[in-house]
Coordinates of C-alpha atoms in Angstrom, one line a residue:
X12 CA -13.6 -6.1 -14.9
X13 CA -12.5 -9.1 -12.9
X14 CA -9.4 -7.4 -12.0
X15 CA -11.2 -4.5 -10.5
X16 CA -13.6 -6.4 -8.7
X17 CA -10.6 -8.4 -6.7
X18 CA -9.7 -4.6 -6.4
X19 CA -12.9 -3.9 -4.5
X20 CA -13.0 -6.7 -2.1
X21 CA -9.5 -5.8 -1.1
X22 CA -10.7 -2.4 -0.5
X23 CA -13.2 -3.9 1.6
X24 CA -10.9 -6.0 3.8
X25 CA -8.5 -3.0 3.8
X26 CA -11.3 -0.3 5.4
X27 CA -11.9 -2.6 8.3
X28 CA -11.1 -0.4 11.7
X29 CA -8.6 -2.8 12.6
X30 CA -6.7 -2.6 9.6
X31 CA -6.9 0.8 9.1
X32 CA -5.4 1.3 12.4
X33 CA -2.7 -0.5 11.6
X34 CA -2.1 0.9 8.6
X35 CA -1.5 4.7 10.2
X36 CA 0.6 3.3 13.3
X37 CA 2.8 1.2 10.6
X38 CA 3.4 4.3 8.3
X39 CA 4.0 6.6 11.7
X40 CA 6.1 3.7 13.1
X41 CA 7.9 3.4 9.4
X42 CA 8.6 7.2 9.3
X43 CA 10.1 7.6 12.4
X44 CA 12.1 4.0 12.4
X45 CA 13.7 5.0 8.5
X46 CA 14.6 8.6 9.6
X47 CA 17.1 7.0 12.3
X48 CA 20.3 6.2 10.7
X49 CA 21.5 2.3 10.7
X50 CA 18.3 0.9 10.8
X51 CA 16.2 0.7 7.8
X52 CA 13.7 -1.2 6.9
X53 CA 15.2 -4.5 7.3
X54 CA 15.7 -3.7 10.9
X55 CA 12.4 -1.9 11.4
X56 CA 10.2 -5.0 9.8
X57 CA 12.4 -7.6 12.2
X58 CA 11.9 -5.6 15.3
X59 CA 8.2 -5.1 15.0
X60 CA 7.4 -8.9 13.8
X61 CA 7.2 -10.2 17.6
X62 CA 4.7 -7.8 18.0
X63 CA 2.5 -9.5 15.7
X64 CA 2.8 -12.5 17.7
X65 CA 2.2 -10.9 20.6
X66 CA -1.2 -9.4 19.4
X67 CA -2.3 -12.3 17.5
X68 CA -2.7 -10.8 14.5
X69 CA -3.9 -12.3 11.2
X70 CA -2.2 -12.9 8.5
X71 CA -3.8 -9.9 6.8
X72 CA -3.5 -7.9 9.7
X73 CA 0.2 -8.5 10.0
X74 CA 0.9 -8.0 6.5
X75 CA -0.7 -4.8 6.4
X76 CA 0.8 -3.0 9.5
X77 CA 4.7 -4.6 8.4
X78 CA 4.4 -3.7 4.6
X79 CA 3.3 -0.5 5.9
X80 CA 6.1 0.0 8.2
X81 CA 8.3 -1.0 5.2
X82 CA 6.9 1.7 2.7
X83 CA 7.2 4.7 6.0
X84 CA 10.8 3.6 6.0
X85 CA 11.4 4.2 2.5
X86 CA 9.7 7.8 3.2
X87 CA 11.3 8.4 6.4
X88 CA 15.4 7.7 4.6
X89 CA 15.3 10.9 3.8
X90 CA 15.1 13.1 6.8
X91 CA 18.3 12.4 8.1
X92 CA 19.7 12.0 4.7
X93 CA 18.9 15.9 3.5
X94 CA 19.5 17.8 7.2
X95 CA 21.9 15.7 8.2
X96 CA 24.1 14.1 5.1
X97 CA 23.3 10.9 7.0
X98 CA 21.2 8.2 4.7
X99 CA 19.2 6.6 6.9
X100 CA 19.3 3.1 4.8
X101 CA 21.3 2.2 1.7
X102 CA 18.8 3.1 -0.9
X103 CA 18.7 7.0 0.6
X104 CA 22.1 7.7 0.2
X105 CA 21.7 8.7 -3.8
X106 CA 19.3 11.6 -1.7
X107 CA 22.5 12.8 -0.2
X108 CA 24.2 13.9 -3.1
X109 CA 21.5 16.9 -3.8
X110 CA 19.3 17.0 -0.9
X111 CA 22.3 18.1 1.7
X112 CA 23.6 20.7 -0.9
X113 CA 19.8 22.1 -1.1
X114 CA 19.8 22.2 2.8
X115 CA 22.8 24.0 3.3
X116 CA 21.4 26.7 0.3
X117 CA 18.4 27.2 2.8
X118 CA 15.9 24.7 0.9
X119 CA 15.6 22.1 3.3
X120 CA 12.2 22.1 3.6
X121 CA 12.0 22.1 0.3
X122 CA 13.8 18.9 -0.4
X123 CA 11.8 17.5 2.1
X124 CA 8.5 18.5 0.5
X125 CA 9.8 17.3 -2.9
X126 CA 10.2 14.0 -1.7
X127 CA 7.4 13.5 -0.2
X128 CA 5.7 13.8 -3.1
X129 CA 7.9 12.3 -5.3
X130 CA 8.1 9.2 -2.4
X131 CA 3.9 9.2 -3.1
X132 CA 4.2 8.8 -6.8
X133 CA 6.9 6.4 -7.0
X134 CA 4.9 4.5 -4.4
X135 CA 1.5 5.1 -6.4
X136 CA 3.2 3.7 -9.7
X137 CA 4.4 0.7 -8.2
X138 CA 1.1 -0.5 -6.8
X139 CA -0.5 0.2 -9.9
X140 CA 2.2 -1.7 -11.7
X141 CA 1.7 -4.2 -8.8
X142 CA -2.1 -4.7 -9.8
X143 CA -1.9 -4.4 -13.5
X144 CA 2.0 -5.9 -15.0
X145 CA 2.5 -8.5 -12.2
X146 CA 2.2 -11.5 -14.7
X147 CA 4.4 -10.0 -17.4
X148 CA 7.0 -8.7 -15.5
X149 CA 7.4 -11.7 -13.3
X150 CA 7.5 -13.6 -16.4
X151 CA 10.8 -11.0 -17.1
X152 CA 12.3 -11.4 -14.1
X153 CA 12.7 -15.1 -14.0
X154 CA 14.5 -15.2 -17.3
X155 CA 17.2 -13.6 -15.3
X156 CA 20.1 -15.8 -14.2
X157 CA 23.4 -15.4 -12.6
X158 CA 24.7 -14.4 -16.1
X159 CA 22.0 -11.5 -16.5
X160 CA 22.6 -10.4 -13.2
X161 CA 26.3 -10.2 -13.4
X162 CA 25.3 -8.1 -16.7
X163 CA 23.2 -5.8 -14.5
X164 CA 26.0 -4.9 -11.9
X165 CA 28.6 -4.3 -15.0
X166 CA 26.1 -2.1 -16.1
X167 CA 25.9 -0.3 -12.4
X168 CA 29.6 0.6 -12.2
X169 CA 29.9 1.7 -15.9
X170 CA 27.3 4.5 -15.1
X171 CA 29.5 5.1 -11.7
X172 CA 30.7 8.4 -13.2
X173 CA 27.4 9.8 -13.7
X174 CA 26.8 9.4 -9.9
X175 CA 29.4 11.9 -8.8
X176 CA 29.9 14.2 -11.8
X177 CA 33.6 14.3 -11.1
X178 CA 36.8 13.3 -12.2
X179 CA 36.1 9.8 -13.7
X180 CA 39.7 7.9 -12.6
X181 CA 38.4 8.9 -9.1
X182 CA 35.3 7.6 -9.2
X183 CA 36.3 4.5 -10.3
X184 CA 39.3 4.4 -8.0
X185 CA 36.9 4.4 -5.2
X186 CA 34.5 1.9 -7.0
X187 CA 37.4 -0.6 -7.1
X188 CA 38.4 0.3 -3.0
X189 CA 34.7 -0.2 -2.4
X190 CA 35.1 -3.7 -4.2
X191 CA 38.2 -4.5 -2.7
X192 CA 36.4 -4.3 0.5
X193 CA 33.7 -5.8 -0.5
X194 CA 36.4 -9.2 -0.7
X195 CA 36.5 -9.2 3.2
X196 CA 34.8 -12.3 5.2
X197 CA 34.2 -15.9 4.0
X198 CA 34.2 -17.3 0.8
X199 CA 30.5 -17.4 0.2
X200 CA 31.4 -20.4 -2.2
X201 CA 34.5 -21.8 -0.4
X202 CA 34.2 -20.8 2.5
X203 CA 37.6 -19.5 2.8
X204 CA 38.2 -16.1 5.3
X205 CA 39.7 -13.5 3.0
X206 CA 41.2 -10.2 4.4
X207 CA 40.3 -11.0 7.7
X208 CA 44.1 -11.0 9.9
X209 CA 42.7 -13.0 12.0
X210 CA 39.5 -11.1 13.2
X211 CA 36.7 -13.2 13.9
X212 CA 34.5 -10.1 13.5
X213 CA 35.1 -9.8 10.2
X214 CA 33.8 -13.3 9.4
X215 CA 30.9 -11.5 7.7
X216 CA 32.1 -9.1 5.7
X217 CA 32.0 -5.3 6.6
X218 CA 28.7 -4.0 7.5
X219 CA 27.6 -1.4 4.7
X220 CA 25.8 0.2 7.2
X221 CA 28.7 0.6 9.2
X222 CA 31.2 1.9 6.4
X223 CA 28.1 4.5 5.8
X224 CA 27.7 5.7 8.7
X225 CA 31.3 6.7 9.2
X226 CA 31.7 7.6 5.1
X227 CA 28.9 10.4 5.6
X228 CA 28.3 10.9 9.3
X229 CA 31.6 11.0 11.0
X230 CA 33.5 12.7 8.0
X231 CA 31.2 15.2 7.9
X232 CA 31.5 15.8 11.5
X233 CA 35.4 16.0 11.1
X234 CA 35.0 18.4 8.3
X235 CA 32.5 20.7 10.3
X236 CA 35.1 20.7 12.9
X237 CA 38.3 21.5 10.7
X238 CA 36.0 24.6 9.3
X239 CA 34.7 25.7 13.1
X240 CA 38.5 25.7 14.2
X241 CA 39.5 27.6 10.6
X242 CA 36.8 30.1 11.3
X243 CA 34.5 28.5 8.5
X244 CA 31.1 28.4 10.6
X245 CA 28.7 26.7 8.0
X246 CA 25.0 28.4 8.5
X247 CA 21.9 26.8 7.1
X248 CA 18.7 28.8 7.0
X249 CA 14.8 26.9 7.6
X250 CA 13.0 27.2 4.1
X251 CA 9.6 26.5 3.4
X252 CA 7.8 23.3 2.2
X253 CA 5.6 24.9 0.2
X254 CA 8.0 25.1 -2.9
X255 CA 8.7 21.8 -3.0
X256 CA 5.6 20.5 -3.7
X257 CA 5.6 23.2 -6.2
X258 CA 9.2 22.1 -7.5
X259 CA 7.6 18.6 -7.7
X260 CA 6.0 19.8 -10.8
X261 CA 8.6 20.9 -12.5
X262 CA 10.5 18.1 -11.4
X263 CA 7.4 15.5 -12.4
X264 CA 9.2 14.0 -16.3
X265 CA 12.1 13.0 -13.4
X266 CA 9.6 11.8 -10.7
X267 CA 7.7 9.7 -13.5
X268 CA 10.8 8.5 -15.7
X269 CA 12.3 7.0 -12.1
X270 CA 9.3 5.5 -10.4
X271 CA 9.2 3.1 -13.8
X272 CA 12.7 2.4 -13.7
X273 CA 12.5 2.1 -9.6
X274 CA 9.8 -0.7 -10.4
X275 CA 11.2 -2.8 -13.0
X276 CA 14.7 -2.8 -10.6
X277 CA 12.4 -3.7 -8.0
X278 CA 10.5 -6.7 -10.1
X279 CA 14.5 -8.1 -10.5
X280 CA 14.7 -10.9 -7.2
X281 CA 17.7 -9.6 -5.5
X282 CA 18.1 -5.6 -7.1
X283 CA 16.0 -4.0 -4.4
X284 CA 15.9 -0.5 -3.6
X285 CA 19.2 0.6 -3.9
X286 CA 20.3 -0.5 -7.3
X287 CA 16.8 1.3 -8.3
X288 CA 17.4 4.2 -6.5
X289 CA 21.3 4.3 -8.0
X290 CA 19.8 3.6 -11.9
X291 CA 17.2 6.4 -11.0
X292 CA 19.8 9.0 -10.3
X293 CA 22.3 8.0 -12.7
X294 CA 20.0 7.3 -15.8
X295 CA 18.4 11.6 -14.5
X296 CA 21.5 12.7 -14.9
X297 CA 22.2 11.9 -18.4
X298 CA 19.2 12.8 -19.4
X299 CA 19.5 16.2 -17.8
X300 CA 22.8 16.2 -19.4
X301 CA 24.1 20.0 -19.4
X302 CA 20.9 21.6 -18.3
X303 CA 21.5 19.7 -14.6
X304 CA 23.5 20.8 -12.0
X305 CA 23.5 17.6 -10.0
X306 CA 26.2 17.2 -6.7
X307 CA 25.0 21.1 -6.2
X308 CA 21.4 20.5 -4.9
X309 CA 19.5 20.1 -8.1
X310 CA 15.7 19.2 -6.9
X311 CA 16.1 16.4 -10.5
X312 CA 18.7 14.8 -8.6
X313 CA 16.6 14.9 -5.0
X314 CA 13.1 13.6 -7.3
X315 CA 14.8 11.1 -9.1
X316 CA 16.1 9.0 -6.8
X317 CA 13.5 9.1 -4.3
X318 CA 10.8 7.7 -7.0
X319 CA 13.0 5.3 -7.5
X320 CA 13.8 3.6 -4.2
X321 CA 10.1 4.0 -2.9
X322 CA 8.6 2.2 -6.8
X323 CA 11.3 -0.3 -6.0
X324 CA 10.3 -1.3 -2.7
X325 CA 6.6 -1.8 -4.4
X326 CA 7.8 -3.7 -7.1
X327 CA 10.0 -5.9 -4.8
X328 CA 6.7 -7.0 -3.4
X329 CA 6.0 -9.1 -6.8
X330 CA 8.6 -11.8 -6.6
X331 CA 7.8 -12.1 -3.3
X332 CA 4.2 -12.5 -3.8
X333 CA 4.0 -14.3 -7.1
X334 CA 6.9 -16.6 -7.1
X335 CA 7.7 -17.0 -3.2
X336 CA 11.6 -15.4 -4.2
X337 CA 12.3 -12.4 -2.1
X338 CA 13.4 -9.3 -4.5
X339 CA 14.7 -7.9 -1.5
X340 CA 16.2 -8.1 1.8
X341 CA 12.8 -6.6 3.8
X342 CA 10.6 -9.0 1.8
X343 CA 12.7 -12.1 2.9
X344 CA 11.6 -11.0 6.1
X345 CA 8.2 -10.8 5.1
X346 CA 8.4 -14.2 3.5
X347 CA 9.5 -15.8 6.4
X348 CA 6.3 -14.5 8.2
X349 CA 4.1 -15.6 5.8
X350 CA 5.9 -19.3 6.1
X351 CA 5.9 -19.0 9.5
X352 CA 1.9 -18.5 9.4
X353 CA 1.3 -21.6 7.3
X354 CA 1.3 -19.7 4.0
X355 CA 3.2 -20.4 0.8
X356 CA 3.6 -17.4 -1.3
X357 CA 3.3 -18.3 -5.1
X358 CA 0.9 -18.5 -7.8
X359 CA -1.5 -20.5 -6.4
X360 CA -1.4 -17.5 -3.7
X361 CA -3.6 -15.3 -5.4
X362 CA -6.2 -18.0 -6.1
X363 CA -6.0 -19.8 -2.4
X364 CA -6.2 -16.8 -0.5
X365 CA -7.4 -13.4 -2.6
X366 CA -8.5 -11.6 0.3
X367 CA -4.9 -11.6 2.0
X368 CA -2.9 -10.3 -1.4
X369 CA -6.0 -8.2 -2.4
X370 CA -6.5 -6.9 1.0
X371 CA -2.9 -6.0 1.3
X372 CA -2.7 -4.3 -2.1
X373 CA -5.6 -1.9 -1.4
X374 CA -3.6 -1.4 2.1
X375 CA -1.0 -0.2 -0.1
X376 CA -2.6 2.5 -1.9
X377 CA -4.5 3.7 1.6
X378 CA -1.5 3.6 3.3
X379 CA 0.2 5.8 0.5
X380 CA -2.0 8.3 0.9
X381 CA -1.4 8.4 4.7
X382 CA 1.8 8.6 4.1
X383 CA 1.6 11.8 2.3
X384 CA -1.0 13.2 4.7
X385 CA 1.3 12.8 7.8
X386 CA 4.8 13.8 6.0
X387 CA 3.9 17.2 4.2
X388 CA 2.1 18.8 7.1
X389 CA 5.1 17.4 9.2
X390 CA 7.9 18.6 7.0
X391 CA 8.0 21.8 9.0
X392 CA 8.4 19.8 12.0
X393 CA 11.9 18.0 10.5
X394 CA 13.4 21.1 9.1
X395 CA 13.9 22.8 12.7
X396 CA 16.4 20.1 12.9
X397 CA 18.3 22.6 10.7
X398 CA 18.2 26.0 13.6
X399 CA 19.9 23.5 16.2
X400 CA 23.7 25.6 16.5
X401 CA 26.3 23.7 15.3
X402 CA 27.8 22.8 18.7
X403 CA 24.7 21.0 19.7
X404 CA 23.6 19.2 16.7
X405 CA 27.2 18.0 15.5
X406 CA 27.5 16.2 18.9
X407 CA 24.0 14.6 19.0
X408 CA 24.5 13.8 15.0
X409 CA 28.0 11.5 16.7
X410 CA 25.6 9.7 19.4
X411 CA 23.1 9.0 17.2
X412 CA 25.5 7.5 14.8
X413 CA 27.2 5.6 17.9
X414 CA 23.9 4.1 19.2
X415 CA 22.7 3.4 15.7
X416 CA 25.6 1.5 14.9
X417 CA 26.3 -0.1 18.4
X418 CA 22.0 -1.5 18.5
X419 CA 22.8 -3.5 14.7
X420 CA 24.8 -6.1 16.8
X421 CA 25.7 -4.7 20.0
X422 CA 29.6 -4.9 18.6
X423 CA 32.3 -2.3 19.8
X424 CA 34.1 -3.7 17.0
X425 CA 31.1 -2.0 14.7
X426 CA 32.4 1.4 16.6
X427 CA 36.1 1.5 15.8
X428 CA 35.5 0.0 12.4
X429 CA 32.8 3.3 11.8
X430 CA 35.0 5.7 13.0
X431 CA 37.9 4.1 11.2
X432 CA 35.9 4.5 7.8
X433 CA 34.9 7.9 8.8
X434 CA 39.0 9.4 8.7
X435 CA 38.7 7.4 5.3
X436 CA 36.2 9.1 4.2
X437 CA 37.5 12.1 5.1
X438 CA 40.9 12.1 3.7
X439 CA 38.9 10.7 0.8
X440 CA 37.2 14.5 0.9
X441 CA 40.5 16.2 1.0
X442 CA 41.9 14.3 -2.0
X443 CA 38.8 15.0 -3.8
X444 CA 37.5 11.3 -4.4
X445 CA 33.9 10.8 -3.9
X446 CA 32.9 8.4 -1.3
X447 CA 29.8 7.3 -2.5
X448 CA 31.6 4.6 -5.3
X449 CA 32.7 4.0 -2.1
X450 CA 30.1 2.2 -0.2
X451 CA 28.2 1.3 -3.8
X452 CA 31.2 -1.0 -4.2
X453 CA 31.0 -2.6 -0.9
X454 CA 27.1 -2.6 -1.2
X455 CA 26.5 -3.9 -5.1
X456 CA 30.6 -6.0 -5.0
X457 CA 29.5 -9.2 -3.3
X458 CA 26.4 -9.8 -5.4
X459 CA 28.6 -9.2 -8.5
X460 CA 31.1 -11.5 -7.8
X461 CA 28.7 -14.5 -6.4
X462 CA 26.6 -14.1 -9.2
X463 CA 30.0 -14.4 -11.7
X464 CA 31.3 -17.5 -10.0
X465 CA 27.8 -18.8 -9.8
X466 CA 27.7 -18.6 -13.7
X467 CA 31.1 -19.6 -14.2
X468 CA 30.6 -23.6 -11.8
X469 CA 27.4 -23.6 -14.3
X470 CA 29.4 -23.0 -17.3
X471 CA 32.1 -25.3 -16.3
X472 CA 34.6 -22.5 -16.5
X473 CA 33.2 -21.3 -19.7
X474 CA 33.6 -17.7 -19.8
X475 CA 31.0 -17.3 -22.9
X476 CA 28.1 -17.5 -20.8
X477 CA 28.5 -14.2 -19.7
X478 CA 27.3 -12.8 -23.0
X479 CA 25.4 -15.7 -23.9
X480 CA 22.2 -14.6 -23.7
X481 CA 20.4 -12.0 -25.6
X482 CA 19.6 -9.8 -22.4
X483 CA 22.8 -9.8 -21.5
X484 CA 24.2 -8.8 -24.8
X485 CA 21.5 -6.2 -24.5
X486 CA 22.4 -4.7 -20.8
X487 CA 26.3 -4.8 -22.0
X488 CA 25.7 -2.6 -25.3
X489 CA 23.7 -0.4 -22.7
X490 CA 26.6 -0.3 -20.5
X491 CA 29.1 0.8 -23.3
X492 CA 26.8 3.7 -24.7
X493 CA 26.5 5.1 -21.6
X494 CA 30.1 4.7 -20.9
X495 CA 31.0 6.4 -24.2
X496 CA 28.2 8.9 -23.6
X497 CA 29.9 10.3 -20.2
X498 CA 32.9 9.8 -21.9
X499 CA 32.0 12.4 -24.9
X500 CA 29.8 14.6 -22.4
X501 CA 33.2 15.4 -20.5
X502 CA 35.7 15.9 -23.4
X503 CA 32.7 18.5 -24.4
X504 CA 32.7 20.0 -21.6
X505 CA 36.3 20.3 -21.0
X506 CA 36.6 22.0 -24.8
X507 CA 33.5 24.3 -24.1
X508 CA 35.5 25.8 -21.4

């Protein structure tokens, strides 16, 4: 009872005009920001944190309308990532692998609808989970250590297979090339350049953002102009929005199964969206197992991951909230608000200031719901993308990739190094070696090794910590059945036909 009245008083702080108002520009503002590719919702919280300042908002106020412009993000990935086979962030580009196929089959606007709802639900589950399993999974996620983490990302690539459906030495041939990448910049612990020649650019690594861009974007423009010149003129047809919601319910064991898992990988300080959105899809299609057609535009494989990445971006909030430890990158922006306001996140949050954390939970599930009202109605609207003719929407697709890229840090360096991974990725098409291992090794590689050497200068060079610990014992046996599991599924398969 005491639970639901903090509930009610944040409802109260959350119907005021102003915040309210807020709210719908920040999920309008998040929609349109996560739909353009390269910029996220990292880059859409930063640019719109000024504006705070300028307006002198509260600390509630500002919270509301930048969480909400985080959770319109998450929604808006997937525009660009179905009509275009362009993820708008990290965490969409699991969307890609079904949503484009369903958009060239005519059922764009049917992907679209389906993930708007299944966007609302994973959302819906991770503020629920936010009000009611905050204590108990906090108290989880701290028993993680480098060690468990390490654990985690073993556990990632080992289910690499399942994310392509194709020939496993390939997919983990490009897991290990998105590692190897992955290498490039300074030592985060020695602060030695590796694989750099020289290039003060690549100081920092490669951009993820960058190598996506030109894995997905560019390649498929070069493979839409090999097939224009070879007489191969690829059509897509505007489908209705109606179905999705429809296919949504069909689809709802995979939109409820992925919005838990999307939560508990967002409770994890560090996971974020796109290791919940990559478990999500993964985890679906095992357990769709033979009755799935995933990598063809299978609505499980469009529901699944978009649950996930939206309950992950609630349950990212937690850490954040409860322990002051960002569990992602757009709520280490939102930390550094909150500091810069004079207010330490933490347990003694919810007791100093109630009205901010219940104020902005009750935002949550509002905004949610405006979220749903503004993208099914508008679905319609995004699917014309698709009548644009090819030779018009395969040159803006380039500029919007070029000026995406160019605003993350006004680099031409970021422009030869995106075109150069787009020829990679697409000789990486004609050989028949999926790219998205690809850019989850580059992504998920640095983490994984930091988190290994962090364990190991604990240990004293003692490899046995990496099994140490029961959890880790416990995500490694995971790892090997579902390694075995895809193992057996495909020697099956291959004797069935």
């Amino acid at each position: 009872m005491e639970l639901l009245a903090f509930l009610g008083q944040g409802f109260v702080v959350a119907l005021e005009p102003q915040h309210l108002f807020l709210a719908l520009v920040g999920c309008a503002l998040g929609t349109l920001i996560g739909a353009l590719p390269g910029l996220g919702p990292v880059n859409g919280v930063a640019l719109m944190i000024p504006l705070t300042f300028n307006f002198s908002l509260s600390a509630t106020a500002a919270l509301i309308l930048l969480v909400s412009i985080y959770y319109g993000c998450m929604y808006g990935g997937r525009i660009s990532s179905i009509l275009l086979n362009i993820p708008g962030d990290e965490p969409a580009m699991m969307t890609t692998l079904d949503g484009f196929p369903m958009a060239q089959q005519g059922r764009g606007g049917e992907a679209l609808g389906l993930t708007g709802v299944a966007s609302f639900v994973g959302a819906l589950v991770s503020t629920i989970g936010l009000v009611l399993f905050a204590p108990m999974l906090v108290d989880f996620a701290i028993r993680f250590g480098p060690a468990e983490y390490f654990a985690l990302f073993v556990l990632a690539f080992a289910t690499i297979g399942g994310v392509t459906g194709g020939h496993l030495a390939k997919s983990f041939l490009a897991a290990c090339l998105g590692l190897l990448l992955g290498t490039v910049g300074i030592d985060a612990v020695s602060s030695v350049p590796r694989y750099t020649f020289g290039w003060y650019e690549l100081y920092d690594g490669i951009d993820f953002i960058v190598a996506l861009v030109g894995l997905f974007a560019i390649s498929e423009c070069l493979v839409f102009l090999e097939d224009s010149h070879q007489g191969r003129k690829p059509t897509m047809t505007l489908g209705s929005a109606l179905p999705g919601v429809r296919t949504a319910w069909h689809c709802r064991g995979s939109i409820g199964r992925s919005s838990v898992l999307g939560f508990i990988a967002g409770v994890l300080p560090g996971a974020g969206a796109a290791l919940g959105s990559f478990l999500s899809y993964t985890l679906e299609r095992r357990w769709q197992g033979a009755r799935g057609d995933f990598g063809n535009g299978d609505p499980h494989g469009v529901a699944a991951p978009e649950a996930g990445n939206n309950a992950a971006a609630g349950g990212a909030l937690i850490p954040m909230l409860s322990l002051g430890i960002p569990g992602s990158g757009t709520t280490a922006i939102l930390l550094a608000l909150l500091l810069s306001m004079n207010i330490t996140p933490g347990p003694l949050l919810f007791e100093n200031q109630p009205e901010l954390v219940w104020g902005l939970v009750a935002a949550l599930f509002i905004g949610n719901l405006m979220l749903l009202a503004l993208n099914i109605p508008l679905v319609g609207l995004f699917a014309r993308v698709l009548r644009a003719p090819g030779w018009f929407l395969m040159p803006m697709v380039v500029m919007v990739a070029f000026v995406g890229v160019y605003s993350l840090g006004n680099s031409a360096f970021d422009l030869y190094m995106m075109l150069a991974f787009g020829v990679l990725g697409y000789v990486l098409r004609k050989l028949e070696i999926p790219t998205v291992p690809v850019v989850l090794g580059l992504l998920l590689g640095g983490q994984m090794e930091y988190n290994l050497r962090r364990a190991m200068s604990i240990s004293g060079g003692d490899w046995s910590i990496i099994w140490n610990s029961g959890i880790s014992v416990g995500i490694y046996l995971f790892a090997i059945a579902l390694l075995l599991g895809g193992l057996l599924f495909h020697w099956l398969m291959k004797r069935r036909i």
